[in-house]
GROMACS .gro file of C-alpha atoms in nm:
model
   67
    1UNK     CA    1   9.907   6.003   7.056
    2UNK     CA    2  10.116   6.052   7.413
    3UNK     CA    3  10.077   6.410   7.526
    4UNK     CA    4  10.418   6.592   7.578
    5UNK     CA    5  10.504   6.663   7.878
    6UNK     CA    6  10.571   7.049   7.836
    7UNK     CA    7  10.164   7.091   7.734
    8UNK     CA    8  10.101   6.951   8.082
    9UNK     CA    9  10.276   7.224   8.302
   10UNK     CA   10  10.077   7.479   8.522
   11UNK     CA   11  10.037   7.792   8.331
   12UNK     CA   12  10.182   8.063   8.595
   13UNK     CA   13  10.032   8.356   8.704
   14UNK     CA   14  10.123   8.721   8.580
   15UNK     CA   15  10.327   8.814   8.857
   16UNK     CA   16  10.424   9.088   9.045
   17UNK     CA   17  10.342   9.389   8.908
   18UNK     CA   18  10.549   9.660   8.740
   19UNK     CA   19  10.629   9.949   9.018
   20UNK     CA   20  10.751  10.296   8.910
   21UNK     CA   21  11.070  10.267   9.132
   22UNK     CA   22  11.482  10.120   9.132
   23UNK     CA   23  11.551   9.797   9.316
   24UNK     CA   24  11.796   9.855   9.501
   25UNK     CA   25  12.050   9.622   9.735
   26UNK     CA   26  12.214   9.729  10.030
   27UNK     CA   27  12.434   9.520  10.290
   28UNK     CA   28  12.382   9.633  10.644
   29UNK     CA   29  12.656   9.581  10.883
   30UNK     CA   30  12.499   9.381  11.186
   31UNK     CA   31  12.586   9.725  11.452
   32UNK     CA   32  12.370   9.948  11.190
   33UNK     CA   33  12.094   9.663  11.157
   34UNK     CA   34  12.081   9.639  11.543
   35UNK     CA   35  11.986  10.041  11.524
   36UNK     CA   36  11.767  10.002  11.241
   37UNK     CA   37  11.522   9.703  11.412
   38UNK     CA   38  11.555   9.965  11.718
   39UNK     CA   39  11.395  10.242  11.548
   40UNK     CA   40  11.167  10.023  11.400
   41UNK     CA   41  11.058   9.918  11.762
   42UNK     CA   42  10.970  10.225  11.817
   43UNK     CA   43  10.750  10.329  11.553
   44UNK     CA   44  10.353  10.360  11.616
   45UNK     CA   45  10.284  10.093  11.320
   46UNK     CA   46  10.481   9.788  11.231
   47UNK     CA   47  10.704   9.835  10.973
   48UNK     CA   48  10.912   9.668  10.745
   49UNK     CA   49  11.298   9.738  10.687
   50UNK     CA   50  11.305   9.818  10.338
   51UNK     CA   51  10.989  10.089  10.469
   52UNK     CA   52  11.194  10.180  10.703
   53UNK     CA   53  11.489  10.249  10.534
   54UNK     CA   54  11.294  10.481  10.278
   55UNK     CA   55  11.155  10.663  10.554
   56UNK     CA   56  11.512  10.723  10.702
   57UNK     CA   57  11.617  10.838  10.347
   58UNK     CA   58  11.314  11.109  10.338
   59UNK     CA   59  11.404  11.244  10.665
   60UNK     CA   60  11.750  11.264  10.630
   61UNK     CA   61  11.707  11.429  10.273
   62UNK     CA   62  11.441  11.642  10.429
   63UNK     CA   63  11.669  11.750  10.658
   64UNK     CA   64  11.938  11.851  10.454
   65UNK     CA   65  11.747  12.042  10.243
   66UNK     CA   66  11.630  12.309  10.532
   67UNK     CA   67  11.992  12.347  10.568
   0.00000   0.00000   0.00000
């Protein structure tokens, strides 16, 4: 009997995992990008810009609040 080929495929793996958190997708003019990859320069650690973004967001929202 000639095995089909669907019961020869790679079984994948599980994944990325489940985060507790909204995906969310954002187009970034190249003038505010430029500013963004410039504050990320000049961060102690290397960062990424989705990282960075959420920082941003925190401090801005921080800020507002003390208002």
């Amino acid at each position: 009997m000639v095995t089909s080929i669907n019961d020869t495929r790679k079984k994948r793996g599980r994944g990325r995992p489940r985060v507790d958190a909204t995906q969310l997708a954002v187009r970034v003019p190249p003038e505010l990008l430029a500013k963004l990859d410039a504050w990320i320069s000049h961060q102690e650690e290397a960062i990424s810009r989705p990282e960075a973004l959420r920082r941003l967001a925190v401090l801005a929202l921080d800020h507002d609040q003390l208002k």
